[in-house]
């Protein structure tokens, strides 16, 4: 794939879409629940922060490969991902079960 | 001038997304929606090769025989029946005599009910028919379990001797 320069605009749009999911959709935050949703295939998209430990990152990616679910590597660390979710704690990985009104599922997996 | 205005109103700023013709767009949306529905791929199914992560058999490879997705009253979590290799067959080389290969190809099997969180699924499968042998009933009493283990041992040894599923019968080094 040609290198996509992650401009400030597209990161903002991801944050906007994520905010819409938080407001209108269903999601879970955290490694244990992400694996749980991957196992029972309830997840539609998984997002991982960039400072996620590499073993955990590859484990989540492997599960997502088996379940054929898209993984998005968030352009920011767990602090930023937590902020993007509107939470006051760090979020290393999250799983979107139902996007609600957001089009994050349709637009992102091409973007990986 | 009108086309310029329409372009600037495009919500997505990514250069890769072209604005498609409206007819094609709805068709693509339909197909994408269908693919989204079929994206629900469950991978913890019978015949899936897994690695046990916890317990006495940690690090051993096993195959899922029966899945109890929702759990039952004794185990209110998703769990499954697995049949695995307690002792892997040793490495057989060409030089070995028939007696030696027979000894080296021996396998010890185990049967266990495992929580999904204590398994690491893999992309491999092992289609050995163990459904009639490994049942929840077989794990109830010790004699039944021993008999079921003996039968799975026999079937796994057969499979090893054919030379297929080599990944499953090699020990995971860690």
GROMACS .gro file of C-alpha atoms in nm, chain A residues 2-4 7 9-10 17 38-44 59 62-63 65-70 103 105-107 109 111, chain B residues 11-17 29 32-33 36 39-44 48 53 69 116-124:
model
   58
    2UNK     CA    1   0.124   0.348  -0.075
    3UNK     CA    2   0.229   0.528   0.242
    4UNK     CA    3  -0.067   0.731   0.364
    7UNK     CA    4  -0.259   1.422   0.826
    9UNK     CA    5  -0.739   1.611   0.952
   10UNK     CA    6  -0.775   1.234   0.927
   17UNK     CA    7  -1.602   0.896   1.460
   38UNK     CA    8  -1.317  -1.138   1.943
   39UNK     CA    9  -1.378  -1.491   2.061
   40UNK     CA   10  -1.753  -1.474   2.028
   41UNK     CA   11  -1.726  -1.261   1.713
   42UNK     CA   12  -1.935  -0.979   1.851
   43UNK     CA   13  -1.671  -0.724   1.764
   44UNK     CA   14  -1.680  -0.525   1.442
   59UNK     CA   15  -0.203  -1.157   2.002
   62UNK     CA   16  -0.387  -1.289   1.546
   63UNK     CA   17  -0.729  -1.328   1.705
   65UNK     CA   18  -0.712  -1.246   1.173
   66UNK     CA   19  -0.886  -1.566   1.279
   67UNK     CA   20  -1.215  -1.388   1.330
   68UNK     CA   21  -1.174  -1.176   1.015
   69UNK     CA   22  -1.225  -0.854   1.205
   70UNK     CA   23  -1.049  -0.532   1.117
  103UNK     CA   24  -1.943   0.516   0.982
  105UNK     CA   25  -1.647   0.056   1.026
  106UNK     CA   26  -1.708   0.151   0.667
  107UNK     CA   27  -1.431   0.405   0.641
  109UNK     CA   28  -1.065  -0.092   0.744
  111UNK     CA   29  -0.736   0.286   0.605
  123UNK     CA   30  -1.680   1.482   0.434
  124UNK     CA   31  -1.388   1.244   0.400
  125UNK     CA   32  -1.056   1.411   0.336
  126UNK     CA   33  -0.872   1.094   0.241
  127UNK     CA   34  -0.743   1.113  -0.114
  128UNK     CA   35  -0.805   0.744  -0.163
  129UNK     CA   36  -1.181   0.758  -0.136
  141UNK     CA   37  -2.307  -0.034   0.031
  144UNK     CA   38  -2.052  -0.425   0.207
  145UNK     CA   39  -2.342  -0.464   0.446
  148UNK     CA   40  -2.030  -0.712   0.735
  151UNK     CA   41  -1.778  -1.106   0.906
  152UNK     CA   42  -1.899  -1.280   1.220
  153UNK     CA   43  -1.656  -1.566   1.185
  154UNK     CA   44  -1.649  -1.786   1.485
  155UNK     CA   45  -1.318  -1.962   1.503
  156UNK     CA   46  -1.353  -2.163   1.824
  160UNK     CA   47  -0.960  -2.627   1.571
  165UNK     CA   48  -0.218  -2.183   2.828
  181UNK     CA   49  -2.038  -2.145   2.401
  228UNK     CA   50  -1.178  -2.028   2.641
  229UNK     CA   51  -0.960  -1.774   2.815
  230UNK     CA   52  -0.710  -2.049   2.889
  231UNK     CA   53  -0.667  -2.142   2.525
  232UNK     CA   54  -0.473  -1.981   2.245
  233UNK     CA   55  -0.643  -2.059   1.914
  234UNK     CA   56  -0.427  -2.117   1.610
  235UNK     CA   57  -0.488  -2.112   1.240
  236UNK     CA   58  -0.442  -2.488   1.219
   0.00000   0.00000   0.00000
